[in-house]
Amino acid sequence: MNANLFAALRDAFPADLDTCAIECAEPGPQGQRLSYSWRDLERGTAMLANLLLSLDLPAGSRIAAHTEKSVEALLLYLAVLRAGFVYLPLNPAYQAAELDYFLRDAEPAVLVCAGANFGWASKLAFLAGTHYVFSLNDDRSGSLLERASSMSDTHSVAERSTDDLAAILYTSGTTGRSKGAMLSHGNLLSNARTLKDLWGWRADDVLIHALPIFHVHGLFVASHGALLAGAKMIWFSKFEPRAVISRFAEATVFMGVPTLYVRMLGEAALTPTACAPMRLFISGSAPLLLDTFTEWQQRSGQKTILERYGMSETLMLTSNPYRALDGDRIGGTVGPALPGVAVRVSKDGGQLCAPGEIGAIEVRGPNVFTGYWRMPEKTQEEFSADAWFKTGDVGFCDANGYYSIVGRSKDLIISGGFNVYPAEIEGYLNELDGVAESAVIGLPHADFGEAVVAVVVAKPAHSPDGAALIATLKRQIAGFKVPKQVFIVEELPRNAMGKVQKNLLREQFGRLFA
Ligand code: AMP
């Protein structure tokens, strides 16, 4: 049987190919409503696949996409799968130095970029050995579609096996140099099937797709979810809170990073009536604050956000329950391990942690990637001797099997020989009067090695005082965990997926104790 992921997605298309598969939320250039039928998906991916095949590329060629979000960019991804090549999505915000790194590292045979960047991007690509550069704009123009339009609209899906490479995702790189996580057809399909069952995807679902498609969340979790159910998507090329809320009336599922939920909470239009048609709100990619979880419950009429946890290298790993009979969705936790995915928490020496005990999160399963692109040593380092992948996340599992993420092992602060987990301190800080959110970091310190420092964002119309926050914390937690200084800032630096960029904070405040 063909294990090509596209074949499974194609099998899920509804019998009537003329129904709507994707409706664009933003109007077209003449103000018209844009939509794509399942037949458009079938034909468009066939034509793009035929274009790629006409280039006579070597097997395993990487096809890099450095484009704005558009339905055509999604079709390109599906066409790459369909033709049996390897998809390499890149954040369109990347500038020359970043693109140069990815092109040299991944050596794609084809680059598809925005027309506006064609000059500099194609120059970098040709220098890096890329043979073909096409343009694709978010208004359906560009050489990619022009060339594809003369191709046949029939194509039989390339035969692929479970272990064949389908995509390379460069990890978001909040720390260190980006590494390309190699994901196979089997990784992607097994995870998509598990989530389809767990989250109860149905053909009559309507997904609001408002996430970028260069990342695991929007490209895989969201798109595969809808496609594998044969369900319609309402497609936002950019997240706009008020516009998204206004479409809840026609939708059933929304997926977002925590920042998106925070921004929707800032809208008066977020009411129980607006949320009533929705059956599922999912959050992931970064920790969802307990405050956001609770406020959402109140403002949405008890639609409890389902938080899940995963990463580029492993796809999804844990999820809070969907069905009430499987248990409650518990704020601050990322839920139990997914069916078929094994998760364990282990100590430095390798022994397993007891429930509640903090340790390193390690995982196994058909979802775990095949390794980092051209980095065999790095790959080996990230697997334990008994072949569990070390996520780099630190957390614990409670007596009911629910996991909580406490931080990244790289974020762990060792102050005066004591371990300080930033998320724990952030949890206390976020509860204090006037604090909206916080980031705790370790800075080089002559005495302590590292000193604990907090960067805090105030709630609107509040002006918390750093010294007073420190004094309150001193009454609550052990002295070595209390920040030596608290800075109040307007906002925390975040990357495109809403993750706080602690490396930037460490740079900004790094010389505080020098
Ligand atoms: P990425 O590969 O860019 O998706 O980043 C994966 C990392 O995001 C994980 O290793 C976690 O550190 C973090 N992450 C993802 N989901 C969650 C979550 N629900 N709660 C806390 N951290 C998360």
XYZ file of C-alpha atoms and ligand atoms in Angstrom:
537
model
C 0.000 0.000 0.000
C 1.169 3.509 -0.789
C 2.252 5.165 2.499
C 2.464 8.610 0.904
C 0.756 11.038 3.298
C -0.917 12.772 0.365
C -2.631 9.520 -0.645
C -4.262 9.332 2.797
C -5.319 12.985 2.673
C -6.684 12.522 -0.855
C -8.676 9.459 0.253
C -10.419 11.655 2.822
C -11.711 14.166 0.246
C -15.533 14.047 0.181
C -17.272 12.190 -2.647
C -18.631 15.458 -4.027
C -15.461 17.232 -5.115
C -17.377 20.400 -5.978
C -18.115 21.311 -2.369
C -16.045 23.982 -0.652
C -12.736 22.864 0.873
C -11.211 26.241 1.723
C -12.892 29.609 2.014
C -10.645 32.655 2.258
C -11.593 35.009 5.064
C -10.079 38.009 3.307
C -11.734 39.125 0.056
C -9.898 39.001 -3.287
C -8.413 42.082 -4.991
C -11.813 43.045 -6.481
C -13.557 42.480 -3.173
C -14.829 39.053 -4.302
C -15.222 36.015 -2.002
C -12.505 33.478 -2.749
C -13.016 29.799 -2.233
C -11.483 26.522 -3.363
C -13.375 23.302 -3.950
C -11.923 19.866 -3.266
C -11.622 19.545 -7.027
C -9.459 22.702 -7.055
C -7.210 21.041 -4.456
C -7.057 17.858 -6.522
C -6.311 19.644 -9.809
C -4.019 22.327 -8.386
C -1.814 19.826 -6.575
C -1.689 17.593 -9.664
C -0.546 20.487 -11.865
C 2.073 21.620 -9.358
C 3.281 18.023 -8.897
C 3.571 17.651 -12.684
C 5.561 20.890 -12.848
C 8.019 19.572 -10.249
C 8.301 16.246 -12.079
C 8.970 18.043 -15.367
C 12.156 19.495 -13.833
C 13.771 16.067 -13.675
C 14.934 16.513 -10.097
C 16.911 13.813 -8.296
C 14.974 11.602 -5.852
C 14.777 13.125 -2.377
C 15.096 16.703 -3.667
C 14.154 19.407 -1.198
C 11.658 22.051 -2.328
C 12.021 25.186 -0.202
C 9.123 27.618 0.254
C 9.862 31.140 1.467
C 6.446 32.629 0.749
C 3.658 34.477 2.484
C 0.738 32.379 3.679
C -1.733 31.626 0.881
C -3.887 28.704 -0.210
C -1.519 28.255 -3.175
C 1.390 27.912 -0.727
C -0.582 25.112 0.970
C -1.196 23.513 -2.438
C 2.539 23.662 -3.081
C 3.153 21.738 0.152
C 0.590 19.108 -0.833
C 2.039 18.895 -4.352
C 5.529 18.275 -2.971
C 4.160 15.352 -0.927
C 2.175 14.133 -3.902
C 5.224 14.144 -6.202
C 7.311 12.416 -3.509
C 9.781 15.236 -2.830
C 10.729 16.789 0.500
C 9.037 20.001 1.653
C 11.083 22.671 3.396
C 8.981 25.547 4.753
C 10.737 28.752 5.772
C 9.416 31.720 7.734
C 8.827 34.507 5.165
C 10.207 36.978 7.703
C 13.697 35.478 7.264
C 16.141 37.944 5.743
C 19.170 37.300 3.535
C 21.593 35.981 6.183
C 18.997 33.541 7.526
C 17.833 32.350 4.105
C 21.449 31.883 3.057
C 22.019 29.551 6.022
C 18.996 27.367 5.207
C 19.800 27.208 1.489
C 23.385 26.153 2.131
C 22.402 23.677 4.805
C 19.458 22.005 3.062
C 20.618 22.455 -0.545
C 17.113 22.535 -2.011
C 16.783 21.844 -5.733
C 13.940 24.364 -5.970
C 13.206 27.579 -4.113
C 9.796 29.222 -4.276
C 9.874 32.800 -2.967
C 7.797 35.968 -2.986
C 8.169 37.996 -6.185
C 9.310 41.015 -4.158
C 12.313 39.011 -2.870
C 13.128 37.290 -6.144
C 16.235 39.416 -6.880
C 18.204 38.754 -3.731
C 16.699 35.372 -2.881
C 17.418 33.847 -6.310
C 20.990 35.141 -6.177
C 21.560 33.414 -2.834
C 19.851 30.274 -4.084
C 21.927 29.936 -7.261
C 25.119 30.505 -5.236
C 24.015 27.720 -2.883
C 23.488 25.327 -5.807
C 19.689 25.547 -6.164
C 18.675 24.922 -9.794
C 15.235 26.500 -10.015
C 13.712 29.557 -8.392
C 10.019 30.359 -8.889
C 7.984 33.224 -7.528
C 4.657 32.888 -5.738
C 2.749 35.889 -4.433
C -0.212 35.936 -2.089
C -2.455 37.281 -4.911
C -2.082 34.085 -7.018
C 0.517 35.682 -9.302
C 4.102 34.578 -9.978
C 6.046 32.214 -12.195
C 5.187 29.077 -10.196
C 1.485 29.213 -11.060
C 2.169 30.507 -14.580
C 4.337 27.479 -15.289
C 1.973 25.065 -13.548
C -1.024 26.316 -15.512
C 0.222 24.582 -18.669
C 0.680 21.227 -16.905
C -1.697 18.283 -16.985
C -4.245 18.200 -14.149
C -4.004 14.458 -13.688
C -1.234 12.836 -11.719
C -0.946 9.548 -9.856
C 0.416 9.968 -6.348
C 4.079 8.912 -6.015
C 4.629 5.644 -4.133
C 6.351 6.268 -0.838
C 7.067 4.084 2.176
C 6.469 4.984 5.807
C 10.122 5.848 6.405
C 10.570 8.060 3.346
C 11.293 11.680 4.098
C 8.350 14.073 3.611
C 9.489 17.346 5.173
C 12.338 19.082 6.925
C 11.384 21.584 9.601
C 14.051 23.866 10.916
C 13.457 24.169 14.638
C 12.427 27.669 15.579
C 15.839 28.427 16.980
C 15.050 30.484 20.067
C 18.437 29.183 21.207
C 21.467 28.097 19.163
C 21.708 27.370 15.470
C 18.659 26.010 13.653
C 18.679 22.270 12.959
C 16.578 20.586 10.286
C 14.248 17.987 11.814
C 13.605 15.252 9.229
C 10.012 14.004 9.278
C 8.817 10.976 7.354
C 5.455 10.252 5.736
C 4.882 7.754 8.561
C 5.653 10.309 11.290
C 3.171 12.799 9.871
C 0.395 10.363 9.033
C 0.481 8.419 12.303
C 0.291 11.652 14.303
C -2.503 13.072 12.137
C -4.565 9.880 12.523
C -4.088 9.826 16.287
C -5.246 13.452 16.600
C -8.179 12.846 14.261
C -9.539 10.168 16.589
C -8.621 11.909 19.827
C -10.078 15.302 18.974
C -13.149 13.844 17.255
C -12.610 15.437 13.827
C -15.692 15.124 11.604
C -16.475 15.885 7.968
C -18.892 18.623 9.046
C -16.257 20.426 11.112
C -15.119 23.863 10.007
C -11.625 24.875 11.072
C -10.584 28.498 11.411
C -7.029 28.381 10.116
C -5.236 31.525 11.297
C -1.744 30.163 12.000
C 1.365 30.491 9.829
C 2.119 27.496 7.607
C 5.894 27.329 8.025
C 5.573 25.663 11.439
C 4.371 22.300 12.789
C 1.242 23.828 14.352
C -0.339 25.469 11.297
C 1.150 23.296 8.573
C 0.656 19.875 10.127
C -1.621 19.865 13.180
C -4.196 22.284 11.781
C -4.116 21.517 8.031
C -3.814 17.744 8.359
C -6.616 17.741 10.931
C -9.085 19.350 8.550
C -7.886 17.562 5.394
C -7.886 14.107 6.949
C -11.478 14.666 8.052
C -12.520 16.080 4.685
C -13.539 19.173 6.657
C -13.706 22.748 5.420
C -11.268 25.475 6.456
C -11.849 29.207 6.780
C -8.465 30.527 5.807
C -6.944 33.670 7.331
C -3.671 34.741 5.768
C -3.076 36.817 8.911
C -4.572 36.528 12.376
C -6.932 39.384 13.132
C -8.748 38.869 16.462
C -12.020 40.628 15.680
C -12.336 39.056 12.241
C -11.602 35.594 13.654
C -14.225 35.959 16.392
C -16.772 37.073 13.800
C -16.325 33.738 11.958
C -16.938 31.545 15.023
C -20.598 31.625 13.928
C -19.775 29.382 10.943
C -16.994 27.308 12.479
C -16.430 24.510 14.978
C -12.663 24.313 15.659
C -9.975 26.922 16.312
C -6.276 26.346 16.921
C -3.968 29.017 18.246
C -0.824 29.799 20.147
C -1.471 31.412 23.559
C -0.846 34.931 22.235
C -3.813 34.577 19.878
C -6.109 33.739 22.807
C -4.776 36.711 24.777
C -5.469 39.002 21.842
C -9.015 37.689 21.404
C -9.642 38.227 25.134
C -8.917 41.903 24.458
C -12.004 42.088 22.194
C -15.443 42.986 23.539
C -16.923 40.774 20.793
C -15.684 37.675 22.620
C -18.889 36.547 24.326
C -20.600 33.239 25.157
C -22.963 33.854 22.232
C -20.078 34.386 19.798
C -18.380 31.184 20.988
C -21.518 29.036 21.192
C -21.168 27.297 17.782
C -17.557 26.267 18.481
C -16.924 22.747 19.733
C -13.171 22.976 20.315
C -10.489 25.562 21.106
C -6.952 24.156 21.050
C -3.787 25.849 22.286
C -0.149 24.871 21.970
C 3.401 25.754 20.905
C 4.017 27.742 24.092
C 2.704 27.591 27.669
C -0.857 28.840 28.160
C -1.040 30.945 31.312
C -3.548 29.725 33.891
C -5.052 33.235 33.872
C -5.722 33.001 30.128
C -7.195 29.509 30.511
C -9.557 30.684 33.277
C -10.497 33.992 31.677
C -11.291 32.209 28.414
C -13.571 29.801 30.282
C -15.462 32.734 31.779
C -15.678 34.886 28.660
C -16.550 32.074 26.225
C -19.377 30.532 28.218
C -17.361 27.618 29.620
C -15.601 26.552 26.432
C -12.506 25.140 28.080
C -9.333 25.453 26.006
C -7.692 22.096 25.281
C -3.928 22.498 25.700
C -1.602 20.091 23.963
C 2.171 19.802 23.760
C 4.551 18.854 20.987
C 7.525 19.987 18.977
C 8.963 19.986 15.464
C 11.040 16.853 16.093
C 8.213 14.746 17.494
C 4.959 16.318 16.317
C 2.290 16.083 19.025
C 3.075 14.241 22.244
C 0.402 14.920 24.848
C -3.072 16.398 24.892
C -5.662 17.256 27.475
C -8.753 15.080 26.962
C -11.375 15.994 24.388
C -14.215 13.828 25.649
C -15.479 14.497 29.168
C -15.494 10.758 29.893
C -11.716 10.677 29.317
C -11.146 13.255 32.084
C -11.063 16.999 32.694
C -9.002 19.543 30.793
C -6.727 20.878 33.470
C -5.236 24.348 33.083
C -1.474 24.559 33.474
C -1.060 20.949 32.308
C -0.566 19.580 28.803
C -2.565 16.435 29.551
C -1.706 12.724 29.245
C 0.479 11.141 26.532
C -1.270 10.585 23.200
C -2.321 7.001 22.390
C 0.653 5.200 20.861
C 3.149 7.785 22.177
C 5.345 6.877 25.145
C 6.461 9.696 27.459
C 8.730 9.366 30.501
C 10.373 11.753 32.947
C 13.884 10.882 34.007
C 16.518 12.146 36.408
C 20.110 13.091 35.607
C 21.372 9.600 36.349
C 18.745 8.017 34.105
C 16.332 6.666 36.772
C 12.667 7.429 36.290
C 11.059 10.174 38.353
C 8.209 9.471 40.748
C 4.872 11.244 40.141
C 5.265 14.971 40.795
C 9.051 14.812 40.619
C 10.655 17.167 38.072
C 12.946 15.734 35.417
C 13.796 15.577 31.708
C 10.955 14.653 29.345
C 11.827 11.853 26.919
C 9.617 10.282 24.279
C 9.231 7.380 21.865
C 6.738 6.542 19.171
C 5.957 6.410 15.462
C 5.749 10.225 15.555
C 9.404 10.762 16.526
C 11.548 12.169 13.700
C 14.314 10.280 11.951
C 17.088 12.725 12.927
C 18.585 16.123 12.226
C 19.471 16.825 8.616
C 23.169 16.104 8.066
C 23.916 16.180 11.801
C 24.388 12.539 12.814
C 26.357 13.396 15.975
C 23.793 15.919 17.140
C 21.057 13.361 16.432
C 22.854 10.741 18.492
C 23.337 13.166 21.394
C 19.609 13.839 21.525
C 18.661 10.166 21.931
C 19.248 8.155 25.113
C 21.137 4.847 24.974
C 17.770 3.034 24.937
C 16.525 5.140 21.982
C 14.245 7.685 23.696
C 14.335 11.201 22.242
C 15.334 13.859 24.756
C 12.880 16.708 24.199
C 14.961 19.252 26.129
C 11.823 20.099 28.099
C 11.724 19.769 31.843
C 8.510 18.749 33.567
C 6.645 16.241 35.667
C 3.778 13.805 35.490
C 1.127 13.817 38.231
C -0.506 10.773 39.786
C -3.274 10.894 37.140
C -0.856 10.776 34.207
C -1.141 14.482 33.295
C 2.118 16.172 32.265
C 3.189 19.719 33.092
C 6.051 21.540 31.410
C 8.241 23.467 33.816
C 10.769 24.880 31.359
C 13.442 24.084 28.812
C 16.570 22.373 30.151
C 18.557 25.173 28.531
C 16.507 27.715 30.487
C 17.227 25.978 33.789
C 18.975 28.441 36.098
C 21.624 27.186 38.485
C 22.102 29.829 41.138
C 24.604 29.163 43.898
C 24.381 25.453 43.046
C 20.602 25.341 43.395
C 18.327 24.528 40.456
C 15.719 27.155 39.705
C 12.971 26.359 37.194
C 11.876 29.616 35.561
C 8.289 28.487 34.978
C 7.809 27.864 38.693
C 8.881 31.410 39.590
C 6.871 32.832 36.691
C 3.832 30.994 38.069
C 4.202 32.779 41.445
C 4.917 36.156 39.855
C 1.915 35.952 37.531
C -0.349 35.533 40.547
C 0.830 38.794 42.142
C -1.185 41.988 42.009
C -0.724 43.996 38.825
C 1.355 41.375 37.005
C 0.095 40.345 33.557
C 2.961 38.020 32.674
C 6.612 37.461 33.358
C 9.801 35.840 32.121
C 12.449 34.622 34.525
C 16.028 34.319 33.302
C 19.483 33.560 34.712
C 22.245 36.121 34.252
C 25.986 35.641 34.772
C 26.898 36.547 38.356
C 30.310 36.464 40.016
C 29.119 34.886 43.282
C 26.193 32.742 42.301
C 27.282 31.656 38.830
C 23.856 32.743 37.682
C 21.487 35.193 39.329
C 17.713 34.935 39.000
C 16.151 37.996 37.341
C 12.541 38.614 36.352
C 11.144 40.687 33.511
C 7.526 41.581 34.146
C 4.695 43.046 32.078
C 2.135 45.022 34.114
C -1.634 44.573 33.768
C -3.335 47.554 32.090
C -3.745 50.480 34.525
C -1.427 48.861 37.098
C 2.115 49.842 37.984
C 3.611 47.118 40.138
C 6.819 47.948 41.933
C 9.785 45.604 41.414
C 11.009 45.840 45.023
C 7.511 45.157 46.361
C 7.149 42.080 44.135
C 10.484 40.784 45.429
C 9.395 41.385 49.019
C 6.156 39.431 48.453
C 7.970 36.528 46.782
C 10.409 36.346 49.712
C 7.469 35.477 51.925
C 6.329 32.736 49.530
C 9.340 30.832 48.221
C 12.889 29.852 49.101
C 15.352 32.737 49.052
C 17.542 31.271 46.280
C 14.568 31.290 43.923
C 13.594 34.918 44.499
C 14.700 37.234 41.665
C 17.530 39.568 42.608
C 15.953 42.209 40.397
C 12.626 42.708 38.670
C 12.336 44.809 35.530
C 8.973 46.137 34.371
C 8.659 46.257 30.554
C 5.924 47.068 28.049
C 5.984 43.625 26.432
C 8.070 40.461 26.215
C 9.912 39.707 22.973
C 8.237 36.777 21.216
C 8.950 34.839 18.043
C 6.374 34.166 15.350
C 4.900 31.250 17.311
C 4.418 33.309 20.457
C 7.373 31.827 22.346
C 9.149 34.274 24.643
C 12.660 34.808 23.305
C 14.614 34.537 26.514
C 17.885 34.701 24.604
C 17.006 38.308 23.675
C 16.256 39.132 27.308
C 19.531 37.541 28.380
C 21.335 39.714 25.825
C 19.517 42.850 26.904
C 20.121 42.453 30.645
C 23.234 40.274 30.417
C 25.745 42.722 31.925
C 23.625 43.631 34.932
C 25.965 41.959 37.442
C 29.193 42.318 35.425
P 8.646 23.952 18.170
O 9.525 22.870 17.709
O 8.948 25.292 17.583
O 7.196 23.617 18.005
O 8.893 24.156 19.725
C 8.638 23.086 20.594
C 8.737 23.537 22.019
O 7.669 24.417 22.339
C 8.597 22.402 22.978
O 9.793 21.679 23.127
C 8.172 23.121 24.250
O 9.299 23.702 24.882
C 7.303 24.248 23.707
N 5.882 23.910 23.788
C 5.070 23.430 22.834
N 3.813 23.270 23.301
C 3.836 23.655 24.593
C 2.862 23.737 25.641
N 1.588 23.416 25.441
N 3.283 24.172 26.861
C 4.559 24.511 27.076
N 5.518 24.474 26.131
C 5.166 24.053 24.908
